[in-house]
């Protein structure tokens, strides 16, 4: 096998005084058996990707159900019991119903009952699974300046067509610039600065209450996403604050679609999707999984055991937790494509990756295999490495980073990558 050396290369990131995730508090609302089960997976996956973030969980069941021991974590996790109110929206769609929660979760009464925080606020649906770290550092500046970040929904065109149907309906008078509000924004993941958000959530709730009192709440297309888009979209009162996030931040998935290796968060919004991820929870958190630098997690290609590394077309990728390469002299061998993440070990200041690329099929050994490896530090791209039937080598300074992610892609069928020595001990005292 020929060896191609690229590196060692050095990359330095701007170092904050603490991990970016420590500046955020994620809040989730759960009600009902399925949501209660899903939120456990959501919280565990979030902490694995962003171990220093705060989490505020609203137990919206009429009787308290969610307890700290369900999550098995020692992180900054608070649980508040707050059943839904019997408000104007509840009287229109049914108290505690899924439609009610769409709006009530942002109501002034609920928000006033939450513990105070000086962190940026992140509303996250309980059916979002965090697959790899997001680039939260990139949001610090925009949020400080009052921007509001929300992911773009996959149904933008359907929403636009529904607005056309609604245009001659009395409910259309409630929408600013109906039909010209830009892409549909996902209400399942919203980042705001509570001290400077233009009263976003108050406007949101007022909009919902007005629609409910007028009898038009069921007519609004896309439910609460319609309101978020109307407020932040073109012609809306907070248009200049919109910061649209890509699909990888909140990928809407189902039995046929998956976030894949580039997805940061997979959103299991439909009934079939929820059932699917609950049935696959062992892939997300295998029994052998444990928190710490000795475990890698992520997404790898699903292979056919009969033919080796050839991908199973149309199949979901594996969600895995694996031993770290440093625990084995052979390293960690995974099929390409893949996305794997590691927590930075305590005291770790540097990261060194050596990735060796090879095919396993004998008849293809003479052909060159090629791949690209993307190295992310806390979700930020730190390096991009090209390999051809050989190895790539990179050194990266970590600073206060929490996680390292490697994504490997290739247009060569049957590729495998062997990853060695992600964290070297010498870096702890340099």
Short mmCIF file of C-alpha atoms in Angstrom, two decimals:
data_model
loop_
_atom_site.label_atom_id
_atom_site.label_comp_id
_atom_site.label_asym_id
_atom_site.label_seq_id
_atom_site.Cartn_x
_atom_site.Cartn_y
_atom_site.Cartn_z
CA UNK A 1 0.00 0.00 0.00
CA UNK A 2 1.37 3.39 -0.94
CA UNK A 3 1.54 6.03 1.76
CA UNK A 4 0.72 9.68 1.15
CA UNK A 5 1.70 11.98 4.04
CA UNK A 6 -0.16 15.26 4.48
CA UNK A 7 1.08 17.07 7.53
CA UNK A 8 1.62 17.41 10.26
CA UNK A 9 -0.37 20.61 9.92
CA UNK A 10 -1.06 23.06 12.71
CA UNK A 11 -4.38 24.84 13.29
CA UNK A 12 -5.19 27.23 16.11
CA UNK A 13 -8.73 28.33 16.90
CA UNK A 14 -9.74 31.46 18.74
CA UNK A 15 -9.94 30.28 22.33
CA UNK A 16 -12.87 31.47 24.47
CA UNK A 17 -12.45 31.61 28.22
CA UNK A 18 -14.77 28.62 28.52
CA UNK A 19 -16.45 26.18 26.10
CA UNK A 20 -19.09 27.87 23.95
CA UNK A 21 -21.75 25.39 25.09
CA UNK A 22 -21.47 26.77 28.64
CA UNK A 23 -23.13 29.96 27.35
CA UNK A 24 -26.37 28.13 26.42
CA UNK A 25 -29.31 26.61 28.25
CA UNK A 26 -31.46 24.19 26.25
CA UNK A 27 -35.07 23.87 27.36
CA UNK A 28 -37.37 21.01 26.39
CA UNK A 29 -41.01 20.25 27.10
CA UNK A 30 -42.31 16.69 27.44
CA UNK A 31 -45.85 15.42 27.89
CA UNK A 32 -47.15 11.91 27.28
CA UNK A 33 -45.51 8.49 27.28
CA UNK A 34 -43.81 8.79 23.89
CA UNK A 35 -42.44 12.28 24.57
CA UNK A 36 -41.25 11.18 28.01
CA UNK A 37 -39.26 8.34 26.43
CA UNK A 38 -37.91 10.49 23.61
CA UNK A 39 -36.71 13.31 25.84
CA UNK A 40 -34.45 10.91 27.72
CA UNK A 41 -32.68 10.10 24.44
CA UNK A 42 -32.60 13.77 23.48
CA UNK A 43 -31.02 14.88 26.76
CA UNK A 44 -28.43 12.10 26.74
CA UNK A 45 -27.43 12.86 23.17
CA UNK A 46 -27.21 16.61 23.87
CA UNK A 47 -24.95 16.12 26.88
CA UNK A 48 -22.73 13.80 24.91
CA UNK A 49 -22.27 16.44 22.19
CA UNK A 50 -22.15 19.50 24.48
CA UNK A 51 -21.20 18.38 28.00
CA UNK A 52 -21.05 21.89 29.48
CA UNK A 53 -24.44 23.11 28.33
CA UNK A 54 -27.31 23.74 30.73
CA UNK A 55 -30.56 21.82 30.31
CA UNK A 56 -33.98 22.85 31.60
CA UNK A 57 -36.64 20.16 31.25
CA UNK A 58 -40.31 21.06 31.63
CA UNK A 59 -42.33 18.06 32.82
CA UNK A 60 -45.71 19.01 31.35
CA UNK A 61 -47.50 15.86 32.51
CA UNK A 62 -50.41 16.49 34.84
CA UNK A 63 -48.65 14.30 37.44
CA UNK A 64 -44.84 14.62 37.72
CA UNK A 65 -43.11 11.75 35.93
CA UNK A 66 -39.62 12.84 34.87
CA UNK A 67 -36.90 12.35 37.49
CA UNK A 68 -33.15 12.99 37.49
CA UNK A 69 -32.29 9.28 37.73
CA UNK A 70 -33.96 8.59 34.37
CA UNK A 71 -31.14 10.41 32.61
CA UNK A 72 -28.13 8.97 34.40
CA UNK A 73 -26.18 12.22 34.11
CA UNK A 74 -24.62 14.63 36.58
CA UNK A 75 -24.66 17.65 34.32
CA UNK A 76 -26.48 20.94 34.77
CA UNK A 77 -29.98 19.47 34.42
CA UNK A 78 -33.02 21.09 36.03
CA UNK A 79 -36.54 19.65 35.92
CA UNK A 80 -39.61 21.85 36.45
CA UNK A 81 -43.12 20.44 36.74
CA UNK A 82 -45.62 22.67 34.91
CA UNK A 83 -48.87 21.22 33.50
CA UNK A 84 -50.42 23.12 30.57
CA UNK A 85 -52.82 25.94 31.37
CA UNK A 86 -56.49 26.18 30.43
CA UNK A 87 -55.94 29.27 28.28
CA UNK A 88 -57.48 30.68 25.11
CA UNK A 89 -55.38 28.42 22.92
CA UNK A 90 -56.30 25.37 25.01
CA UNK A 91 -59.98 26.18 24.59
CA UNK A 92 -59.48 26.22 20.82
CA UNK A 93 -57.44 23.03 20.38
CA UNK A 94 -57.75 21.12 23.68
CA UNK A 95 -55.68 21.54 26.84
CA UNK A 96 -52.50 19.50 26.76
CA UNK A 97 -52.98 18.42 23.17
CA UNK A 98 -50.06 18.34 20.76
CA UNK A 99 -51.41 21.49 19.09
CA UNK A 100 -51.74 23.24 22.43
CA UNK A 101 -48.13 22.46 23.35
CA UNK A 102 -46.97 24.01 20.07
CA UNK A 103 -47.95 27.41 21.47
CA UNK A 104 -48.16 27.04 25.26
CA UNK A 105 -44.49 26.02 25.53
CA UNK A 106 -43.59 29.65 24.72
CA UNK A 107 -46.35 31.32 26.76
CA UNK A 108 -45.46 34.12 29.20
CA UNK A 109 -46.95 32.17 32.11
CA UNK A 110 -44.75 29.15 31.52
CA UNK A 111 -41.62 31.20 30.90
CA UNK A 112 -42.18 33.18 34.10
CA UNK A 113 -42.22 29.89 36.04
CA UNK A 114 -38.78 28.84 34.79
CA UNK A 115 -35.62 29.34 36.86
CA UNK A 116 -33.69 32.48 35.82
CA UNK A 117 -30.53 32.11 33.78
CA UNK A 118 -27.87 34.37 32.29
CA UNK A 119 -27.32 31.96 29.38
CA UNK A 120 -28.66 32.15 25.86
CA UNK A 121 -31.98 30.38 25.54
CA UNK A 122 -32.42 27.41 23.21
CA UNK A 123 -35.85 25.91 22.74
CA UNK A 124 -35.46 22.31 21.51
CA UNK A 125 -38.17 19.78 20.72
CA UNK A 126 -38.08 16.62 22.82
CA UNK A 127 -37.89 14.45 19.67
CA UNK A 128 -34.57 15.88 18.43
CA UNK A 129 -31.55 13.58 18.70
CA UNK A 130 -28.17 15.32 18.67
CA UNK A 131 -25.79 13.32 16.49
CA UNK A 132 -22.61 15.40 16.56
CA UNK A 133 -21.58 18.75 18.08
CA UNK A 134 -23.03 21.93 16.58
CA UNK A 135 -20.91 25.02 16.00
CA UNK A 136 -22.36 26.95 18.93
CA UNK A 137 -19.41 29.34 18.99
CA UNK A 138 -20.53 30.79 15.66
CA UNK A 139 -23.80 31.91 17.30
CA UNK A 140 -22.26 33.86 20.20
CA UNK A 141 -21.72 37.12 18.29
CA UNK A 142 -25.06 37.16 16.42
CA UNK A 143 -27.06 36.30 19.57
CA UNK A 144 -25.28 39.05 21.52
CA UNK A 145 -26.50 41.44 18.82
CA UNK A 146 -30.12 40.31 19.12
CA UNK A 147 -30.31 37.86 16.25
CA UNK A 148 -32.72 34.91 16.47
CA UNK A 149 -31.52 31.64 14.95
CA UNK A 150 -33.92 29.01 13.65
CA UNK A 151 -33.47 26.13 11.23
CA UNK A 152 -35.20 26.12 7.84
CA UNK A 153 -37.90 23.48 7.51
CA UNK A 154 -38.07 21.00 4.64
CA UNK A 155 -41.69 21.98 3.86
CA UNK A 156 -40.98 25.53 2.68
CA UNK A 157 -42.56 25.00 -0.75
CA UNK A 158 -45.64 23.28 0.70
CA UNK A 159 -46.03 26.15 3.15
CA UNK A 160 -45.77 28.71 0.35
CA UNK A 161 -48.50 26.91 -1.62
CA UNK A 162 -50.75 26.74 1.44
CA UNK A 163 -50.39 30.50 1.88
CA UNK A 164 -51.69 30.90 -1.66
CA UNK A 165 -54.76 28.87 -0.80
CA UNK A 166 -55.23 30.87 2.39
CA UNK A 167 -54.89 34.27 0.69
CA UNK A 168 -58.63 34.71 0.12
CA UNK A 169 -59.52 33.43 3.61
CA UNK A 170 -60.18 35.79 6.55
CA UNK A 171 -57.28 34.19 8.42
CA UNK A 172 -54.88 35.69 5.88
CA UNK A 173 -55.41 39.13 7.43
CA UNK A 174 -53.48 37.89 10.47
CA UNK A 175 -50.33 37.18 8.49
CA UNK A 176 -47.99 40.06 7.67
CA UNK A 177 -47.04 40.02 3.99
CA UNK A 178 -48.75 36.65 3.44
CA UNK A 179 -47.05 34.70 0.72
CA UNK A 180 -43.79 36.68 0.89
CA UNK A 181 -42.40 35.71 4.27
CA UNK A 182 -39.40 33.78 3.00
CA UNK A 183 -38.55 30.15 3.83
CA UNK A 184 -40.54 28.28 6.44
CA UNK A 185 -38.60 28.35 9.72
CA UNK A 186 -38.50 25.29 11.97
CA UNK A 187 -39.96 25.97 15.40
CA UNK A 188 -38.30 22.89 16.90
CA UNK A 189 -34.90 24.52 17.48
CA UNK A 190 -34.72 28.26 18.20
CA UNK A 191 -31.81 30.22 19.70
CA UNK A 192 -32.48 33.58 21.35
CA UNK A 193 -30.86 36.10 23.67
CA UNK A 194 -33.48 36.64 26.42
CA UNK A 195 -32.12 40.11 27.16
CA UNK A 196 -32.42 41.23 23.53
CA UNK A 197 -34.91 39.26 21.46
CA UNK A 198 -37.36 41.95 20.37
CA UNK A 199 -40.04 40.36 22.62
CA UNK A 200 -40.13 37.47 20.16
CA UNK A 201 -41.96 34.99 22.38
CA UNK A 202 -44.44 37.58 23.65
CA UNK A 203 -45.32 38.44 20.05
CA UNK A 204 -45.54 34.73 19.27
CA UNK A 205 -48.02 34.11 22.09
CA UNK A 206 -50.10 37.20 21.27
CA UNK A 207 -50.34 35.99 17.67
CA UNK A 208 -51.52 32.53 18.78
CA UNK A 209 -54.07 33.93 21.24
CA UNK A 210 -55.47 36.34 18.65
CA UNK A 211 -55.82 33.53 16.12
CA UNK A 212 -57.51 31.31 18.71
CA UNK A 213 -59.97 34.00 19.78
CA UNK A 214 -60.81 34.73 16.14
CA UNK A 215 -61.40 31.04 15.48
CA UNK A 216 -58.61 30.87 12.89
CA UNK A 217 -55.88 29.01 14.78
CA UNK A 218 -56.60 25.69 12.97
CA UNK A 219 -56.42 27.53 9.63
CA UNK A 220 -52.82 28.66 10.02
CA UNK A 221 -50.62 26.49 7.79
CA UNK A 222 -47.69 24.70 9.42
CA UNK A 223 -48.99 25.42 12.93
CA UNK A 224 -46.47 27.28 15.12
CA UNK A 225 -43.90 27.36 12.31
CA UNK A 226 -46.26 29.68 10.46
CA UNK A 227 -46.11 32.18 13.33
CA UNK A 228 -42.32 32.00 13.69
CA UNK A 229 -41.99 32.60 9.95
CA UNK A 230 -44.49 35.45 9.97
CA UNK A 231 -42.59 37.19 12.78
CA UNK A 232 -39.08 36.64 11.44
CA UNK A 233 -39.77 36.46 7.72
CA UNK A 234 -39.79 39.17 5.11
CA UNK A 235 -42.37 41.80 6.00
CA UNK A 236 -42.61 40.62 9.60
CA UNK A 237 -41.96 42.79 12.66
CA UNK A 238 -38.65 41.02 13.48
CA UNK A 239 -37.45 40.49 9.93
CA UNK A 240 -34.01 42.02 10.56
CA UNK A 241 -33.34 39.55 13.39
CA UNK A 242 -33.66 36.33 11.40
CA UNK A 243 -30.63 34.06 11.33
CA UNK A 244 -31.61 31.02 9.26
CA UNK A 245 -29.73 27.81 10.09
CA UNK A 246 -29.12 24.99 7.63
CA UNK A 247 -30.90 21.67 7.50
CA UNK A 248 -27.99 19.89 9.19
CA UNK A 249 -28.95 21.70 12.43
CA UNK A 250 -32.43 20.18 12.48
CA UNK A 251 -32.85 17.51 9.83
CA UNK A 252 -36.45 16.29 9.55
CA UNK A 253 -36.25 12.52 9.28
CA UNK A 254 -38.56 9.56 8.79
CA UNK A 255 -38.36 5.92 7.72
CA UNK A 256 -36.99 6.89 4.30
CA UNK A 257 -34.83 9.93 5.13
CA UNK A 258 -31.93 10.25 7.52
CA UNK A 259 -29.59 13.06 8.56
CA UNK A 260 -26.56 10.98 7.55
CA UNK A 261 -22.98 11.85 8.42
CA UNK A 262 -23.24 15.64 8.06
CA UNK A 263 -26.34 16.03 10.22
CA UNK A 264 -25.85 17.62 13.64
CA UNK A 265 -29.41 17.03 14.87
CA UNK A 266 -32.05 14.63 13.57
CA UNK A 267 -35.66 15.61 14.20
CA UNK A 268 -38.03 12.65 14.48
CA UNK A 269 -41.21 14.65 14.08
CA UNK A 270 -43.75 12.18 12.67
CA UNK A 271 -45.42 9.29 14.47
CA UNK A 272 -43.57 6.68 12.41
CA UNK A 273 -40.26 8.46 12.91
CA UNK A 274 -40.75 8.60 16.68
CA UNK A 275 -41.55 4.89 16.81
CA UNK A 276 -38.54 4.17 14.61
CA UNK A 277 -35.99 5.96 16.79
CA UNK A 278 -37.43 4.48 19.99
CA UNK A 279 -37.04 1.01 18.48
CA UNK A 280 -33.40 1.82 17.63
CA UNK A 281 -32.37 3.33 20.95
CA UNK A 282 -29.75 0.60 21.44
CA UNK A 283 -27.91 1.93 18.37
CA UNK A 284 -27.79 5.40 19.92
CA UNK A 285 -26.75 4.28 23.38
CA UNK A 286 -25.49 0.67 23.38
CA UNK A 287 -25.29 -1.06 26.77
CA UNK A 288 -21.49 -0.80 26.67
CA UNK A 289 -21.58 2.98 26.17
CA UNK A 290 -20.00 5.09 28.89
CA UNK A 291 -19.31 8.78 29.24
CA UNK A 292 -15.70 9.84 28.84
CA UNK A 293 -12.86 10.13 26.39
CA UNK A 294 -12.61 6.35 25.98
CA UNK A 295 -15.75 6.18 23.86
CA UNK A 296 -16.36 7.37 20.33
CA UNK A 297 -19.90 7.86 19.03
CA UNK A 298 -21.44 8.78 15.76
CA UNK A 299 -22.68 7.47 12.43
CA UNK A 300 -21.08 4.86 10.22
CA UNK A 301 -22.15 3.28 6.94
CA UNK A 302 -24.24 0.15 7.19
CA UNK A 303 -22.41 -2.66 5.44
CA UNK A 304 -23.53 -6.00 4.05
CA UNK A 305 -21.90 -8.76 6.13
CA UNK A 306 -21.98 -11.08 3.11
CA UNK A 307 -20.00 -8.78 0.82
CA UNK A 308 -17.83 -6.87 3.26
CA UNK A 309 -17.60 -3.08 3.15
CA UNK A 310 -20.03 -2.51 0.26
CA UNK A 311 -22.77 -0.17 1.45
CA UNK A 312 -26.30 -1.43 1.81
CA UNK A 313 -28.11 0.96 -0.51
CA UNK A 314 -31.15 2.67 0.97
CA UNK A 315 -30.44 1.41 4.49
CA UNK A 316 -30.19 3.60 7.54
CA UNK A 317 -26.64 4.17 8.76
CA UNK A 318 -25.57 2.76 12.10
CA UNK A 319 -25.65 5.01 15.16
CA UNK A 320 -22.78 3.66 17.20
CA UNK A 321 -20.64 3.98 20.27
CA UNK A 322 -17.18 2.44 19.85
CA UNK A 323 -13.97 1.96 21.83
CA UNK A 324 -11.56 4.81 21.18
CA UNK A 325 -8.56 4.05 18.94
CA UNK A 326 -6.11 4.73 21.76
CA UNK A 327 -7.42 1.67 23.63
CA UNK A 328 -6.36 -0.70 20.86
CA UNK A 329 -3.03 -1.22 19.11
CA UNK A 330 -4.88 -1.99 15.90
CA UNK A 331 -6.71 1.33 15.95
CA UNK A 332 -10.35 1.82 15.07
CA UNK A 333 -11.40 0.59 11.61
CA UNK A 334 -14.66 1.93 10.18
CA UNK A 335 -16.28 1.88 6.73
CA UNK A 336 -16.40 5.14 4.80
CA UNK A 337 -18.50 7.31 4.95
CA UNK A 338 -18.56 7.92 8.70
CA UNK A 339 -18.82 10.66 11.32
CA UNK A 340 -17.27 9.93 14.72
CA UNK A 341 -16.86 12.19 17.75
CA UNK A 342 -14.82 12.01 20.94
CA UNK A 343 -14.93 13.94 24.18
CA UNK A 344 -11.64 15.68 24.90
CA UNK A 345 -10.06 13.90 27.88
CA UNK A 346 -9.39 15.85 31.04
CA UNK A 347 -6.22 17.86 30.61
CA UNK A 348 -5.99 17.21 26.90
CA UNK A 349 -4.58 20.18 24.99
CA UNK A 350 -3.77 18.65 21.62
CA UNK A 351 -5.26 16.27 19.10
CA UNK A 352 -3.34 14.13 16.63
CA UNK A 353 -5.07 12.08 13.96
CA UNK A 354 -3.47 9.50 11.73
CA UNK A 355 -5.98 8.02 9.30
CA UNK A 356 -5.04 5.19 6.95
CA UNK A 357 -7.23 4.48 3.95
CA UNK A 358 -7.54 1.10 2.26
CA UNK A 359 -9.83 -1.22 0.34
CA UNK A 360 -10.44 -4.73 1.54
CA UNK A 361 -11.60 -6.38 -1.69
CA UNK A 362 -8.58 -8.15 -3.25
CA UNK A 363 -9.66 -7.58 -6.85
CA UNK A 364 -9.72 -3.83 -6.23
CA UNK A 365 -6.35 -3.51 -4.49
CA UNK A 366 -4.67 -2.11 -7.60
CA UNK A 367 -7.13 0.76 -7.88
CA UNK A 368 -6.44 3.85 -5.85
CA UNK A 369 -8.85 4.59 -3.05
CA UNK A 370 -9.44 8.24 -2.23
CA UNK A 371 -11.19 10.02 0.58
CA UNK A 372 -11.53 13.37 2.29
CA UNK A 373 -11.39 13.72 6.07
CA UNK A 374 -12.98 16.72 7.79
CA UNK A 375 -11.81 17.48 11.33
CA UNK A 376 -14.11 19.55 13.56
CA UNK A 377 -13.35 21.03 16.99
CA UNK A 378 -16.57 21.70 18.93
CA UNK A 379 -18.43 21.63 15.63
CA UNK A 380 -16.11 24.10 13.88
CA UNK A 381 -14.20 22.92 10.82
CA UNK A 382 -10.50 22.94 11.75
CA UNK A 383 -8.96 21.04 8.83
CA UNK A 384 -9.78 19.26 5.58
CA UNK A 385 -7.44 16.47 4.50
CA UNK A 386 -7.25 14.60 1.19
CA UNK A 387 -5.98 11.01 1.06
CA UNK A 388 -5.31 8.56 -1.77
CA UNK A 389 -4.67 4.93 -0.80
CA UNK A 390 -2.51 6.11 2.06
CA UNK A 391 -2.49 8.06 5.27
CA UNK A 392 -3.19 11.56 6.49
CA UNK A 393 -1.73 13.09 9.62
CA UNK A 394 -2.86 16.21 11.47
CA UNK A 395 -2.05 17.94 14.77
CA UNK A 396 -4.55 20.41 16.22
CA UNK A 397 -4.35 22.61 19.32
CA UNK A 398 -7.50 22.14 21.43
CA UNK A 399 -7.55 24.97 23.95
CA UNK A 400 -10.86 24.78 25.85
CA UNK A 401 -12.52 22.47 23.31
CA UNK A 402 -14.92 19.77 24.50
CA UNK A 403 -15.13 17.53 21.44
CA UNK A 404 -13.37 16.42 18.28
CA UNK A 405 -15.30 15.10 15.28
CA UNK A 406 -13.92 13.37 12.20
CA UNK A 407 -16.06 12.95 9.09
CA UNK A 408 -14.75 10.72 6.31
CA UNK A 409 -16.24 10.65 2.81
CA UNK A 410 -15.21 8.89 -0.38
CA UNK A 411 -16.52 8.24 -3.87
CA UNK A 412 -14.62 4.94 -3.94
CA UNK A 413 -16.81 1.93 -3.03
CA UNK A 414 -15.51 -0.40 -0.36
CA UNK A 415 -13.23 2.04 1.49
CA UNK A 416 -12.30 1.61 5.10
CA UNK A 417 -10.42 4.03 7.34
CA UNK A 418 -8.22 3.11 10.28
CA UNK A 419 -7.97 5.87 12.89
CA UNK A 420 -5.08 5.92 15.36
CA UNK A 421 -4.10 7.94 18.45
CA UNK A 422 -6.69 10.73 18.54
CA UNK A 423 -5.36 12.16 21.82
CA UNK A 424 -1.70 11.88 22.71
CA UNK A 425 -0.66 12.05 26.33
CA UNK A 426 2.23 14.40 25.64
CA UNK A 427 -0.22 17.13 24.74
CA UNK A 428 -1.51 17.31 28.30
CA UNK A 429 1.66 19.00 29.63
CA UNK A 430 2.79 21.00 26.60
#
